[in-house]
Amino acid sequence: MILRLLTYSRHAGAWAATVAITLFGLAVLTFVIGRVVPIDPVLAIVGDKASPDVYQRVFIELGRDKPLYVQFATYVSGLLHGDFGQSFVTSRPVLSDLLDFFPATLELSTIGLLIGMVLGIPAGVAAAYWHEKWPDHLVRLIALVGYSVPVFWLGLVGLFFLYFKLDWVSGPGQLDVFYQGIVENRTGSILIDSALAGEWEVFWNAMSHIILPALLLGYYSLAYIGRMTRSMMLDQLNREYVLTARLKGASEFEVVVGHALRNAAIPLVTIVALSYGSLLEGSVLVETIFSWPGIGNYLASSLFRADMNAVLGGTLVVGAVFVFLNMLSDALYGVLDPRAREHLS
Amino acid sequence: MNISRWANSVALAAVLALSSPVWAATPANTLVVADAIDDVITLDPGEVSEVGGVLASNQMYQPLVSFDVSDPTKIVGVLAESWTVSPDGKIYTFKMNPKATFASGNPVTARDAEYSLRRVVLMKSRSAFIITQFGFTPENVNDHIKATDDQTLVVEIGDTYSPSFLFYCLSSYVGGIVDSKLVKEHETNGDFGNAWLKTANSAGSGPFVLAKWEPKQSILLKRNDNYWGEKPGVERVFIQHSAESAAQRLLLEKGDIDIANKLGPDDFDAIAGNSDIAVMNGRSGTIYYMGLNVRNENLAKPKVVEALKYLVDYDGIAGTISKGTMEVHQTLVPNGFLGALDYKPYKLDIEKAKSLLAEAGVKGEISLDTVVWNTPPYTDFAQAIQATMAQAGIKLNLQVVDGQQWLDRYRNHNLDIWLGLWGPDYPDPHSNAKAFAVNKQDAPDGSESLADRFGWDAGDLSKQAMAAVREQDTQKRKAMYEAIQKTHTDTSPFLYMFQQTRKVAINSKVKGLVLGLTFSDDRYWTITKE
């Protein structure tokens, strides 16, 4: 028992070290890239027409007069105290910006991923089961379109039909103007906030706004998850244990879902985690078209304004998300794969 | 069977949820404006600068004087009721309008004007250049901008200038007067209340007050219930961030927004037949031009510069790419400003350009690094120009970069050609004349101009431009700018191409929108919704 606890804590220690090193490396890299790009953040603030006096004032305010390593040390020591610095665009601490913008991406991506999983995995299974038959062709076609059609185009077409023509969903933005400011911002997610407050009208309005961009993101993760499920299932269905199961008289459902899918599920976890990660980075294009105040938009607009604290903070959050998802999928491995369980203990 | 019934009910529920009532119109008491506002970094009138920030700030703060939008040469009082100028043109005395009050209920006095104008200079605000060109410095401003009593503000400028020049500068965004009593209460560490005014509060006398600014998302303004002028027709103005032209168009057509400020040429085409939407044409002082860096040995030759001016298909680009959102304009003063001139000597003429190049002794191909902002219309312009220039052996090496790099490159002279724009900061011809024609050594504040950036010695023109801004007689001043412009267009390394025609698409229920003269000067307080 004690031995097991020790092993666990050693694992946890190793994990913590890996996470720390990863995030530190990310911070260094982003910091250096942020300093070598040919963009002058002072100019981004004061504009082209300001006098040299003004330029100098802001130059010093930003700490650009200090050597690079001092700037970095200041930044890192801030980080260690949970201080991501201040964004000059929003004049707020980057941390509170992130707490504001990230939940918008989180709710969008989570719904998107759920759509992708719920539709993508069965589609992939069906495609593999009916290999080279029409379901397979259909799924491959859908996946191909999802892969190759630019997302902004699909977004606009979606808006045109579902919002403009059919009136099924609401347009860009998180809420209608009518519902702005009714629900107090508690978690940053309008869906959760409105549900907590019992403002169901606001909730449904938010839902009608989120559904289209979420479907869009869902479609893209469906394309990926579906294709990967298909190829993994194909691999599994050709194994001998499947033949054995069939010979032993197991039902087709049992064979496909109970045996093959269970084995395919292990690598699928990684696939799903990866696509969740890439959704959580925030899709800049989707967020732009749908005026969605998410992390992708935040990062992109900060980048164009050379708001380096915001870019660094956002990048670290995205990095942390990936690390966390990696950890999560490793943990799930343990649950799904007996060998990994054994290895752990 | 079971499964299909289950699926049916799920589908039904989904359809019901999705088709829950969608509000197809904006609330009648709220004006909803879509614009790209994610670059706004402050709403303090002393330092606003981004288009969206100026737009919002102009609804909340008022200047001493402004101009009549329908006739910009006419100066009208806003917070000042009357004014006099001393015979030597250096001392301006403003009498405040006794009726004016701030949203807080405090009266607007000359002390507030004194505080507000000094504040811009003392803060070393990035927008201070508009008024520091009159010789104000943090050291002397307390002597030069003075309230002698509650009703009288005396402004002493360092040099004699055309009075309209000072008035136009005071009418610009930086001249917004703040409630000094209120702002002083919120000063921290000598910041002149900047931190307080920057993001969350307003202290103006204008028709609207700030309700909430969500950076990068929206700006909500509320009607000022204490407004001393005519009550605005809408209770709230909601400026919503929306960067994408096609999405804005759908929102507008659907009735979810009232005003679309960022529609592209194609989307104007698409809404042309829609009777629920009106398109307003406004003026814009924005000029699109190419700056040629005369530090390049080829561009140092006047004949080469002239040849390039014949290698742009002005009419073609205005017709096909900009589709009525721009018109050909080839001088430094925009239409609508004092001294504007209809002078268009250049059109596409490959043969003429070739012979000019031959006269200049150019043999073979010239390759020029051309820096272009990675956004329309610049990229479209650049490709069209590249094609016509190539026909005369000028190879434009297009370097498409992001907006910040684009600024950086030309400030550091690290290019041969810059494809860009210039928007005047105040509707006086000097804003442009100073930029394009005045060299550093002639500028009272010693600031580097566009002429300096592109390595051009404007010679006599530089002195003429400074003489024009000092001319007291408006008619003479006008004639001076006309003369300057012709020579400038003929000899300068600036290749003027177009002036923007502002187009704003609005829901036809919106009445009374007044478009301003420079960018982001639109007036929302005159609007009513049917």
PDB file of C-alpha atoms in Angstrom, chain B residues 300-387:
ATOM      1  CA  ALA B 300      15.843  59.846 -56.512  1.00  0.00           C
ATOM      2  CA  LYS B 301      15.403  60.687 -60.193  1.00  0.00           C
ATOM      3  CA  PRO B 302      12.383  62.974 -60.659  1.00  0.00           C
ATOM      4  CA  LYS B 303      11.657  61.487 -64.088  1.00  0.00           C
ATOM      5  CA  VAL B 304      11.355  58.015 -62.632  1.00  0.00           C
ATOM      6  CA  VAL B 305       8.966  59.285 -59.980  1.00  0.00           C
ATOM      7  CA  GLU B 306       6.927  60.983 -62.658  1.00  0.00           C
ATOM      8  CA  ALA B 307       6.904  57.838 -64.771  1.00  0.00           C
ATOM      9  CA  LEU B 308       5.485  55.825 -61.885  1.00  0.00           C
ATOM     10  CA  LYS B 309       2.636  58.284 -61.628  1.00  0.00           C
ATOM     11  CA  TYR B 310       1.627  57.286 -65.141  1.00  0.00           C
ATOM     12  CA  LEU B 311       1.693  53.595 -64.303  1.00  0.00           C
ATOM     13  CA  VAL B 312      -1.396  53.311 -62.132  1.00  0.00           C
ATOM     14  CA  ASP B 313      -4.759  52.535 -63.649  1.00  0.00           C
ATOM     15  CA  TYR B 314      -6.597  55.035 -61.453  1.00  0.00           C
ATOM     16  CA  ASP B 315     -10.004  54.803 -63.093  1.00  0.00           C
ATOM     17  CA  GLY B 316      -9.827  51.048 -63.464  1.00  0.00           C
ATOM     18  CA  ILE B 317      -9.086  50.460 -59.787  1.00  0.00           C
ATOM     19  CA  ALA B 318     -11.697  52.961 -58.609  1.00  0.00           C
ATOM     20  CA  GLY B 319     -14.283  51.285 -60.823  1.00  0.00           C
ATOM     21  CA  THR B 320     -13.575  47.584 -60.346  1.00  0.00           C
ATOM     22  CA  ILE B 321     -11.948  47.179 -56.942  1.00  0.00           C
ATOM     23  CA  SER B 322     -13.417  49.950 -54.869  1.00  0.00           C
ATOM     24  CA  LYS B 323     -16.826  50.022 -56.573  1.00  0.00           C
ATOM     25  CA  GLY B 324     -17.764  53.530 -55.605  1.00  0.00           C
ATOM     26  CA  THR B 325     -16.187  53.508 -52.161  1.00  0.00           C
ATOM     27  CA  MET B 326     -13.338  55.634 -53.484  1.00  0.00           C
ATOM     28  CA  GLU B 327     -12.802  58.240 -56.092  1.00  0.00           C
ATOM     29  CA  VAL B 328      -9.679  59.240 -57.943  1.00  0.00           C
ATOM     30  CA  HIS B 329      -7.908  62.029 -56.111  1.00  0.00           C
ATOM     31  CA  GLN B 330      -4.421  63.267 -56.878  1.00  0.00           C
ATOM     32  CA  THR B 331      -3.659  66.124 -54.515  1.00  0.00           C
ATOM     33  CA  LEU B 332      -2.758  66.392 -50.869  1.00  0.00           C
ATOM     34  CA  VAL B 333      -5.838  68.251 -49.620  1.00  0.00           C
ATOM     35  CA  PRO B 334      -8.960  66.075 -49.549  1.00  0.00           C
ATOM     36  CA  ASN B 335     -12.182  67.183 -51.157  1.00  0.00           C
ATOM     37  CA  GLY B 336     -14.387  69.029 -48.725  1.00  0.00           C
ATOM     38  CA  PHE B 337     -11.483  70.785 -47.026  1.00  0.00           C
ATOM     39  CA  LEU B 338     -10.468  74.392 -47.496  1.00  0.00           C
ATOM     40  CA  GLY B 339      -8.350  74.738 -50.611  1.00  0.00           C
ATOM     41  CA  ALA B 340      -9.346  71.408 -52.138  1.00  0.00           C
ATOM     42  CA  LEU B 341      -8.599  71.312 -55.827  1.00  0.00           C
ATOM     43  CA  ASP B 342      -9.839  69.257 -58.720  1.00  0.00           C
ATOM     44  CA  TYR B 343      -6.465  68.484 -60.219  1.00  0.00           C
ATOM     45  CA  LYS B 344      -5.954  65.088 -61.791  1.00  0.00           C
ATOM     46  CA  PRO B 345      -3.029  65.262 -64.191  1.00  0.00           C
ATOM     47  CA  TYR B 346      -2.224  61.561 -64.219  1.00  0.00           C
ATOM     48  CA  LYS B 347      -3.812  58.576 -65.853  1.00  0.00           C
ATOM     49  CA  LEU B 348      -2.504  55.236 -67.025  1.00  0.00           C
ATOM     50  CA  ASP B 349      -0.136  55.906 -69.930  1.00  0.00           C
ATOM     51  CA  ILE B 350       2.456  53.185 -70.423  1.00  0.00           C
ATOM     52  CA  GLU B 351       4.126  54.798 -73.429  1.00  0.00           C
ATOM     53  CA  LYS B 352       4.569  58.099 -71.690  1.00  0.00           C
ATOM     54  CA  ALA B 353       6.007  56.327 -68.672  1.00  0.00           C
ATOM     55  CA  LYS B 354       8.429  54.399 -70.854  1.00  0.00           C
ATOM     56  CA  SER B 355       9.695  57.534 -72.504  1.00  0.00           C
ATOM     57  CA  LEU B 356      10.098  59.246 -69.133  1.00  0.00           C
ATOM     58  CA  LEU B 357      12.082  56.275 -67.915  1.00  0.00           C
ATOM     59  CA  ALA B 358      14.250  56.442 -71.013  1.00  0.00           C
ATOM     60  CA  GLU B 359      14.827  60.156 -70.440  1.00  0.00           C
ATOM     61  CA  ALA B 360      15.877  59.354 -66.916  1.00  0.00           C
ATOM     62  CA  GLY B 361      18.489  57.023 -68.356  1.00  0.00           C
ATOM     63  CA  VAL B 362      17.003  53.912 -66.836  1.00  0.00           C
ATOM     64  CA  LYS B 363      18.057  50.759 -68.607  1.00  0.00           C
ATOM     65  CA  GLY B 364      16.537  47.383 -67.950  1.00  0.00           C
ATOM     66  CA  GLU B 365      14.255  46.442 -65.132  1.00  0.00           C
ATOM     67  CA  ILE B 366      13.958  48.301 -61.839  1.00  0.00           C
ATOM     68  CA  SER B 367      12.999  46.239 -58.821  1.00  0.00           C
ATOM     69  CA  LEU B 368      11.347  48.051 -55.904  1.00  0.00           C
ATOM     70  CA  ASP B 369      10.468  46.678 -52.467  1.00  0.00           C
ATOM     71  CA  THR B 370       6.879  47.622 -51.890  1.00  0.00           C
ATOM     72  CA  VAL B 371       5.401  47.246 -48.434  1.00  0.00           C
ATOM     73  CA  VAL B 372       1.696  46.501 -48.344  1.00  0.00           C
ATOM     74  CA  TRP B 373      -0.670  45.991 -45.425  1.00  0.00           C
ATOM     75  CA  ASN B 374      -2.178  42.508 -45.518  1.00  0.00           C
ATOM     76  CA  THR B 375      -5.745  43.706 -45.671  1.00  0.00           C
ATOM     77  CA  PRO B 376      -8.106  44.920 -48.359  1.00  0.00           C
ATOM     78  CA  PRO B 377      -8.088  47.246 -50.200  1.00  0.00           C
ATOM     79  CA  TYR B 378      -4.284  47.481 -50.076  1.00  0.00           C
ATOM     80  CA  THR B 379      -3.604  43.976 -51.304  1.00  0.00           C
ATOM     81  CA  ASP B 380      -5.991  44.440 -54.228  1.00  0.00           C
ATOM     82  CA  PHE B 381      -4.498  47.813 -55.099  1.00  0.00           C
ATOM     83  CA  ALA B 382      -1.002  46.409 -54.918  1.00  0.00           C
ATOM     84  CA  GLN B 383      -1.704  43.600 -57.347  1.00  0.00           C
ATOM     85  CA  ALA B 384      -3.371  45.887 -59.849  1.00  0.00           C
ATOM     86  CA  ILE B 385      -0.517  48.386 -59.671  1.00  0.00           C
ATOM     87  CA  GLN B 386       2.079  45.653 -59.885  1.00  0.00           C
ATOM     88  CA  ALA B 387       0.529  44.503 -63.143  1.00  0.00           C
TER      89      ALA B 387
END
